[in-house]
Short mmCIF file of C-alpha atoms in Angstrom, two decimals:
data_model
loop_
_atom_site.label_atom_id
_atom_site.label_comp_id
_atom_site.label_asym_id
_atom_site.label_seq_id
_atom_site.Cartn_x
_atom_site.Cartn_y
_atom_site.Cartn_z
CA MET A 1 2.52 -6.13 39.39
CA ILE A 2 4.89 -8.33 37.51
CA ALA A 3 2.48 -11.43 38.34
CA SER A 4 -0.23 -9.76 36.64
CA LEU A 5 1.89 -8.57 33.62
CA ASP A 6 3.05 -12.26 33.24
CA SER A 7 -0.74 -13.76 33.42
CA ILE A 8 -1.55 -11.16 30.66
CA LEU A 9 1.15 -11.99 28.38
CA SER A 10 0.42 -15.68 29.06
CA LYS A 11 -2.91 -15.11 27.44
CA THR A 12 -1.43 -13.76 24.15
CA ARG A 13 0.05 -15.76 21.60
CA GLY A 14 2.00 -14.55 18.31
CA ASP A 15 4.80 -12.51 17.56
CA ARG A 16 5.75 -10.41 20.71
CA TRP A 17 7.58 -8.00 18.70
CA ILE A 18 4.37 -6.85 16.94
CA TRP A 19 2.52 -6.60 20.36
CA LEU A 20 5.19 -4.19 21.22
CA ILE A 21 4.84 -2.22 18.33
CA VAL A 22 1.11 -1.88 18.96
CA ILE A 23 1.71 -0.60 22.37
CA LEU A 24 4.38 1.68 21.24
CA LEU A 25 2.34 3.50 18.29
CA SER A 26 -0.48 3.49 20.84
CA MET A 27 1.24 5.47 23.24
CA ILE A 28 2.67 7.71 20.73
CA SER A 29 -0.63 8.17 19.55
CA LEU A 30 -2.06 9.52 22.85
CA LEU A 31 0.65 11.94 23.07
CA ALA A 32 0.29 13.13 19.52
CA VAL A 33 -3.41 13.36 19.65
CA TYR A 34 -3.56 14.96 22.98
CA SER A 35 -1.23 17.53 21.85
CA SER A 36 -2.76 18.25 18.36
CA THR A 37 -6.46 18.61 19.38
CA GLY A 38 -6.19 21.81 21.20
CA THR A 39 -8.05 23.82 18.51
CA LEU A 40 -10.52 21.11 18.05
CA ALA A 41 -11.43 21.07 21.54
CA PHE A 42 -11.69 24.73 21.61
CA LYS A 43 -14.19 24.59 18.53
CA ARG A 44 -16.36 21.95 20.23
CA GLY A 45 -16.40 23.94 23.50
CA VAL A 46 -15.07 21.00 25.32
CA GLY A 47 -11.71 20.19 27.15
CA ALA A 48 -8.90 18.39 25.13
CA GLU A 49 -8.85 15.75 27.95
CA SER A 50 -12.54 14.85 26.88
CA ILE A 51 -11.21 14.17 23.42
CA LEU A 52 -8.25 12.18 24.88
CA MET A 53 -10.45 9.78 26.68
CA LYS A 54 -12.58 9.29 23.78
CA HIS A 55 -9.42 8.13 21.87
CA LEU A 56 -8.18 6.13 24.72
CA ALA A 57 -11.52 4.04 24.52
CA MET A 58 -11.02 3.66 20.98
CA ILE A 59 -7.71 2.42 21.42
CA ILE A 60 -8.43 -0.05 24.14
CA GLY A 61 -11.58 -0.98 21.88
CA GLY A 62 -8.97 -1.67 19.21
CA ILE A 63 -6.71 -3.71 21.41
CA GLY A 64 -9.67 -5.75 22.57
CA LEU A 65 -10.38 -6.70 18.95
CA MET A 66 -7.12 -7.48 18.13
CA TYR A 67 -6.83 -9.69 21.17
CA ILE A 68 -10.28 -11.35 19.92
CA SER A 69 -9.35 -11.75 16.29
CA HIS A 70 -5.81 -13.23 17.23
CA LYS A 71 -7.36 -16.02 19.08
CA ILE A 72 -9.30 -16.83 16.27
CA ASP A 73 -7.76 -19.48 13.91
CA TYR A 74 -6.76 -17.54 11.04
CA ARG A 75 -8.30 -20.27 8.72
CA TYR A 76 -11.84 -19.21 9.70
CA TYR A 77 -10.95 -15.63 8.09
CA ALA A 78 -11.51 -17.61 4.59
CA GLY A 79 -15.21 -18.24 5.05
CA ILE A 80 -15.47 -15.05 6.55
CA SER A 81 -14.10 -13.26 3.69
CA LYS A 82 -16.91 -14.33 1.63
CA LEU A 83 -19.48 -12.90 3.83
CA LEU A 84 -17.50 -9.52 3.96
CA MET A 85 -17.23 -9.23 0.01
CA ILE A 86 -21.09 -9.70 0.26
CA ALA A 87 -21.66 -7.03 2.50
CA THR A 88 -18.84 -4.69 1.20
CA ILE A 89 -20.28 -4.01 -2.00
CA PRO A 90 -23.76 -2.67 -0.98
CA LEU A 91 -22.45 -0.89 2.14
CA LEU A 92 -19.78 1.15 -0.43
CA LEU A 93 -22.63 1.84 -2.89
CA TYR A 94 -24.95 2.90 0.09
CA THR A 95 -22.16 5.33 1.15
CA LEU A 96 -21.99 6.95 -1.79
CA VAL A 97 -25.42 7.73 -2.44
CA PHE A 98 -26.65 8.14 1.53
CA GLY A 99 -23.48 8.73 3.19
CA ASN A 100 -22.42 11.89 5.21
CA HIS A 101 -20.82 14.49 2.75
CA VAL A 102 -17.81 15.91 4.22
CA ASN A 103 -15.44 18.04 1.83
CA ASP A 104 -17.59 16.96 -0.92
CA ALA A 105 -16.55 13.27 -0.42
CA SER A 106 -19.42 10.71 0.96
CA ARG A 107 -16.99 8.44 3.09
CA TRP A 108 -19.05 7.66 6.20
CA ILE A 109 -22.40 6.31 7.01
CA PRO A 110 -24.00 7.16 10.53
CA ILE A 111 -24.59 4.27 13.27
CA PRO A 112 -27.80 4.88 14.42
CA GLY A 113 -28.05 6.12 18.21
CA THR A 114 -24.40 6.42 18.94
CA GLY A 115 -23.51 9.38 17.15
CA LEU A 116 -20.63 7.82 15.37
CA SER A 117 -19.95 7.24 11.86
CA PHE A 118 -18.53 4.20 9.83
CA GLN A 119 -15.87 4.62 6.91
CA THR A 120 -16.97 1.66 4.78
CA SER A 121 -13.71 1.98 3.04
CA ASP A 122 -11.78 0.36 6.04
CA LEU A 123 -14.13 -2.60 6.06
CA ALA A 124 -13.44 -2.82 2.11
CA LYS A 125 -9.76 -3.14 2.65
CA LEU A 126 -9.73 -5.97 5.09
CA ALA A 127 -12.68 -7.89 2.76
CA LEU A 128 -10.70 -7.59 -0.57
CA ILE A 129 -7.50 -8.77 1.10
CA THR A 130 -8.84 -11.66 2.83
CA PHE A 131 -10.83 -12.49 -0.12
CA LEU A 132 -8.06 -12.50 -2.49
CA ALA A 133 -5.98 -14.26 -0.23
CA ARG A 134 -8.58 -17.01 -0.25
CA THR A 135 -9.02 -17.06 -3.69
CA LEU A 136 -5.39 -17.24 -4.84
CA SER A 137 -4.63 -19.59 -2.37
CA ARG A 138 -7.70 -22.28 -3.37
CA LYS A 139 -7.17 -21.90 -7.13
CA GLN A 140 -3.07 -22.52 -7.25
CA GLU A 141 -3.93 -25.80 -9.30
CA ASN A 142 -5.59 -23.77 -11.86
CA ILE A 143 -4.48 -20.26 -11.34
CA LYS A 144 -4.03 -19.19 -14.78
CA ASP A 145 -7.50 -20.25 -15.85
CA VAL A 146 -9.24 -17.33 -17.17
CA LYS A 147 -12.89 -18.22 -16.25
CA GLN A 148 -12.39 -20.02 -13.01
CA SER A 149 -9.63 -17.70 -11.41
CA PHE A 150 -9.18 -14.53 -13.37
CA ILE A 151 -12.07 -12.99 -14.11
CA PRO A 152 -13.62 -13.66 -10.24
CA ILE A 153 -10.13 -11.79 -9.26
CA MET A 154 -10.35 -9.05 -11.78
CA SER A 155 -13.94 -8.47 -11.03
CA SER A 156 -13.67 -8.25 -7.14
CA VAL A 157 -10.48 -5.81 -7.64
CA CYS A 158 -12.00 -3.44 -10.07
CA VAL A 159 -15.52 -3.11 -8.51
CA VAL A 160 -14.02 -2.21 -5.11
CA PHE A 161 -11.59 -0.04 -6.61
CA ILE A 162 -14.10 2.10 -8.32
CA LEU A 163 -16.42 2.23 -5.33
CA ILE A 164 -13.78 3.67 -3.22
CA ALA A 165 -12.09 5.74 -5.49
CA LEU A 166 -15.40 7.86 -6.45
CA ALA A 167 -14.82 9.34 -2.80
CA ASN A 168 -11.41 8.34 -1.73
CA LEU A 169 -9.10 8.04 -4.60
CA SER A 170 -5.94 7.77 -2.52
CA THR A 171 -7.14 4.72 -0.30
CA ALA A 172 -8.52 3.44 -3.49
CA LEU A 173 -4.91 3.51 -5.43
CA MET A 174 -3.31 1.87 -2.30
CA LEU A 175 -5.69 -0.73 -1.96
CA PHE A 176 -5.29 -1.33 -5.73
CA GLY A 177 -1.31 -1.71 -5.38
CA VAL A 178 -1.53 -4.25 -2.44
CA SER A 179 -3.92 -6.32 -4.66
CA VAL A 180 -1.43 -6.19 -7.55
CA LEU A 181 1.15 -7.31 -5.03
CA LEU A 182 -0.88 -9.96 -3.96
CA LEU A 183 -1.55 -10.97 -7.35
CA ILE A 184 2.30 -11.31 -8.31
CA ILE A 185 3.12 -13.25 -5.03
CA GLY A 186 0.10 -15.55 -5.82
CA ARG A 187 1.38 -16.54 -9.29
CA ILE A 188 -1.06 -14.71 -11.47
CA SER A 189 0.79 -14.50 -15.10
CA ILE A 190 2.18 -11.51 -16.27
CA LYS A 191 -0.36 -11.00 -19.16
CA GLN A 192 -3.06 -11.35 -16.68
CA ILE A 193 -1.60 -8.77 -14.37
CA ALA A 194 -1.05 -6.45 -16.77
CA VAL A 195 -4.79 -6.71 -17.97
CA VAL A 196 -5.61 -5.82 -14.28
CA CYS A 197 -3.29 -2.43 -14.35
CA LEU A 198 -4.77 -1.72 -17.70
CA ALA A 199 -8.48 -1.87 -16.40
CA GLY A 200 -7.35 -0.06 -13.53
CA ALA A 201 -5.83 2.61 -15.33
CA VAL A 202 -8.72 3.12 -17.30
CA LEU A 203 -10.90 3.07 -14.16
CA LEU A 204 -8.57 5.82 -12.45
CA ALA A 205 -8.52 8.30 -15.60
CA GLY A 206 -12.39 7.86 -15.68
CA VAL A 207 -12.55 8.80 -11.61
CA VAL A 208 -9.92 11.62 -12.39
CA PHE A 209 -11.43 13.46 -15.47
CA LEU A 210 -15.28 12.41 -15.11
CA GLY A 211 -15.91 11.34 -11.22
CA PRO A 212 -17.84 13.62 -8.85
CA ARG A 213 -14.71 15.00 -7.18
CA ARG A 214 -12.76 15.44 -10.44
CA LYS A 215 -12.21 19.09 -9.69
CA THR A 216 -10.71 18.21 -6.20
CA TYR A 217 -8.37 15.85 -7.50
CA ILE A 218 -7.25 17.70 -10.57
CA SER A 219 -6.57 20.67 -8.24
CA ARG A 220 -4.72 18.70 -5.88
CA ILE A 221 -2.47 17.41 -8.45
CA HIS A 222 -1.83 20.57 -10.15
CA THR A 223 -1.20 22.06 -6.65
CA TYR A 224 1.48 19.49 -6.27
CA MET A 225 2.90 19.45 -9.55
CA HIS A 226 3.28 23.35 -9.98
CA PRO A 227 3.36 24.67 -6.13
CA GLU A 228 4.73 28.12 -7.37
CA LYS A 229 1.37 28.62 -9.26
CA ALA A 230 -1.10 27.49 -6.33
CA THR A 231 -3.03 30.09 -4.55
CA ALA A 232 -2.60 30.16 -0.70
CA ASP A 233 -5.98 28.43 0.18
CA LYS A 234 -5.08 25.79 -2.24
CA SER A 235 -1.49 24.91 -0.78
CA PHE A 236 -2.46 25.95 2.75
CA GLN A 237 -2.45 22.42 4.45
CA SER A 238 0.92 21.12 2.62
CA ASP A 239 2.67 24.73 3.37
CA HIS A 240 1.94 24.54 7.12
CA ALA A 241 2.85 20.89 7.14
CA LYS A 242 6.25 21.74 5.77
CA ILE A 243 6.68 24.74 8.31
CA ALA A 244 6.05 22.20 10.98
CA ILE A 245 8.64 19.68 10.06
CA ALA A 246 11.26 22.48 9.23
CA SER A 247 10.70 24.06 12.49
CA GLY A 248 11.17 20.69 14.44
CA GLY A 249 15.21 20.57 13.80
CA ILE A 250 16.86 17.63 15.03
CA PHE A 251 15.34 17.40 18.29
CA GLY A 252 11.99 18.99 18.05
CA LYS A 253 10.26 21.86 20.39
CA GLY A 254 9.06 19.34 22.81
CA PRO A 255 5.95 17.65 23.64
CA GLY A 256 2.95 20.01 23.57
CA ASN A 257 5.10 22.89 22.15
CA SER A 258 3.65 22.80 18.56
CA THR A 259 2.44 25.85 16.73
CA GLU A 260 1.16 24.70 13.80
CA ARG A 261 -1.18 22.52 15.27
CA ASN A 262 -3.24 25.65 15.74
CA TYR A 263 -3.14 26.05 11.77
CA LEU A 264 -3.35 22.73 10.45
CA PRO A 265 -6.96 21.58 9.66
CA ASP A 266 -6.05 17.99 10.28
CA SER A 267 -3.14 17.86 12.53
CA PHE A 268 -4.71 15.22 14.60
CA SER A 269 -5.24 12.73 11.79
CA ASP A 270 -3.95 13.40 8.00
CA GLU A 271 -1.29 15.55 9.25
CA ILE A 272 -0.30 14.32 12.46
CA TYR A 273 3.18 13.16 11.29
CA ALA A 274 4.07 16.64 10.83
CA ILE A 275 3.02 17.53 14.45
CA ILE A 276 5.13 14.62 15.98
CA VAL A 277 8.25 15.92 13.83
CA GLU A 278 7.78 19.47 14.85
CA GLU A 279 7.74 18.50 18.50
CA TYR A 280 10.11 15.51 18.60
CA GLY A 281 12.27 16.73 15.74
CA LEU A 282 14.13 14.47 13.35
CA ILE A 283 15.00 11.90 15.75
CA GLY A 284 11.11 11.43 16.59
CA GLY A 285 10.44 11.29 12.71
CA LEU A 286 12.96 8.84 11.92
CA THR A 287 11.85 6.55 15.13
CA LEU A 288 8.41 6.49 13.85
CA MET A 289 9.54 5.30 10.76
CA GLY A 290 11.82 2.83 12.06
CA ILE A 291 8.91 1.28 14.11
CA TYR A 292 6.75 0.92 10.82
CA LEU A 293 9.85 -0.55 9.03
CA PHE A 294 10.39 -3.18 11.69
CA LEU A 295 6.78 -3.96 11.51
CA LEU A 296 7.14 -4.82 7.83
CA TYR A 297 10.27 -6.69 8.83
CA ARG A 298 8.43 -8.92 11.70
CA CYS A 299 5.51 -9.34 9.18
CA ILE A 300 7.62 -10.88 6.46
CA LYS A 301 9.21 -13.27 8.62
CA ILE A 302 5.67 -14.43 9.76
CA VAL A 303 5.01 -15.14 5.94
CA THR A 304 8.10 -16.81 5.20
CA LYS A 305 7.40 -19.40 8.33
CA ALA A 306 3.77 -19.81 7.15
CA PRO A 307 3.20 -23.56 6.07
CA LYS A 308 -0.28 -22.55 4.44
CA ALA A 309 -0.58 -20.38 1.20
CA PHE A 310 -3.65 -18.69 2.59
CA GLY A 311 -1.95 -17.68 6.02
CA ALA A 312 1.39 -16.36 3.86
CA LEU A 313 -1.01 -14.36 1.33
CA LEU A 314 -3.14 -13.10 4.18
CA ALA A 315 -0.46 -11.63 6.34
CA CYS A 316 1.44 -10.40 3.49
CA GLY A 317 -1.46 -8.37 1.81
CA LEU A 318 -2.65 -6.94 5.58
CA SER A 319 1.07 -5.86 6.59
CA PHE A 320 1.87 -4.45 3.23
CA SER A 321 -1.47 -2.74 3.34
CA LEU A 322 -0.55 -1.09 6.94
CA THR A 323 2.99 -0.36 5.99
CA ILE A 324 2.31 1.59 2.63
CA GLN A 325 -0.67 3.53 4.27
CA ALA A 326 1.63 4.48 7.10
CA PHE A 327 4.39 5.81 4.48
CA ALA A 328 1.88 7.41 2.25
CA ASN A 329 0.86 9.39 5.27
CA MET A 330 4.23 10.48 6.02
CA ALA A 331 5.23 11.24 2.48
CA VAL A 332 2.27 13.45 2.02
CA ALA A 333 3.59 15.32 5.26
CA VAL A 334 6.99 15.81 4.08
CA GLY A 335 5.83 16.83 0.73
CA LEU A 336 6.66 13.80 -1.50
CA GLY A 337 2.91 13.57 -2.51
CA PRO A 338 -0.18 15.31 -2.98
CA VAL A 339 -2.64 16.04 -0.02
CA THR A 340 -4.67 12.88 0.47
CA GLY A 341 -7.01 11.68 3.39
CA VAL A 342 -4.93 8.85 4.54
CA PRO A 343 -4.49 8.65 8.37
CA LEU A 344 -1.40 7.09 9.93
CA PRO A 345 -2.21 3.48 10.98
CA LEU A 346 -2.88 3.17 14.95
CA VAL A 347 -1.50 6.96 15.62
CA SER A 348 -3.86 9.34 13.79
CA MET A 349 -7.22 10.07 15.76
CA GLY A 350 -10.23 8.11 14.01
CA GLY A 351 -12.99 5.51 15.00
CA THR A 352 -13.09 2.90 12.52
CA SER A 353 -9.58 3.31 11.22
CA ILE A 354 -8.36 2.27 14.56
CA LEU A 355 -10.69 -0.81 14.95
CA PHE A 356 -10.24 -2.18 11.50
CA THR A 357 -6.31 -1.52 11.84
CA SER A 358 -6.50 -3.37 15.04
CA ILE A 359 -8.47 -6.39 13.63
CA ALA A 360 -5.71 -6.42 10.95
CA PHE A 361 -2.84 -6.70 13.44
CA GLY A 362 -4.93 -9.51 15.30
CA ILE A 363 -5.34 -11.42 11.96
CA ILE A 364 -1.49 -11.14 11.42
CA LEU A 365 -0.76 -12.47 15.07
CA SER A 366 -3.32 -15.20 14.22
CA VAL A 367 -0.93 -16.41 11.50
CA SER A 368 1.90 -15.98 13.80
CA ARG A 369 0.32 -18.03 16.56
CA ASP A 370 -0.49 -20.71 14.28
CA ASN A 371 3.12 -20.65 13.05
CA ASP A 372 4.81 -21.12 16.63
CA GLU A 373 2.40 -23.63 17.93
CA PRO A 374 3.88 -27.47 17.59
CA LYS A 375 1.94 -28.96 14.77
CA LYS A 376 0.37 -32.54 15.59
CA VAL A 377 1.79 -35.38 13.89
CA VAL A 378 -0.45 -38.61 13.58
CA VAL A 379 1.66 -41.97 14.06
CA GLY A 380 -0.75 -44.99 13.70
CA GLU A 381 -3.18 -44.26 16.51
CA ILE A 382 -0.87 -41.99 18.48
CA THR A 383 -1.14 -38.12 18.32
CA GLU A 384 2.18 -36.94 19.15
CA ALA A 385 3.58 -33.18 19.10
CA PRO A 386 7.02 -32.79 17.71
#
């Protein structure tokens, strides 16, 4: 057993703490999903074990993708980012027009012959972050040039933002925030960042007040700002999430003893944090929060050690994207934000979310692996490793 474990660990590289974090989050996910899918299983006429096995298959597939992506030299992702951006824009447009409509939102496109659906915004997040990291790192010498640097960067951020925001505003806002952080770290001037933020604000206003989901967005904002005026059906999800958290106490009701899982419509995805707190209490909620904070800390260490700008920007963008998404999900569950459709990374049940999150972890580990490997130094005709 120990020999086989050593054999597996010998084939993995990068920050070992991040590998441990992935394993912990996967275990938490299995427990939480199994506990919260009883009602879903009843509606589908299947056993909860059947849903758990599918979720386990996704986690195993995600870890496999993470392993593959961490073995690839992160520099190759610079070239891949161009292909991803070329594919992302048409896919987002196709999703808006021909995608599956769920809750008045078109976010998924079906994968023929599999019975599965693909959320294109997950690909768009990965594509935009890698593209920005590549562009910012390669244009440092003329980073303030409007034509060569600023216009390509601004156009890519704004186009992806508007295409995602029309169906998924919360994801678009988080991705826009991560993009602005990358622009600041990438030494874009304050004036140019202000222009990007102004353009984003104009697009945001257009989506909220003129977009196809304007009624949903305005209703959610109104419910959050004035909960006392909201009808029972409008505040149902947020109310039961608060009940779940309040009834959990300090130590929780225990694994599998949640009652609010029978009422929350998305207890296994968007509101899974509320179920975790209900079953494992304040201690469980704070522990999960601490895991994500520790993840951010380890990623920042990777960023500070990265010798190249592209690796630093890539790891920085992906780590901020994961942690901001995690805390946005937890904030919604405890009532610190309006209801959104943002999953908890590597914990919520979901196909493409788990797979693309795993790829993001793999890319971060690829940067970490490069940091840890000894650099070769050429001395005359002799190549040595210091």
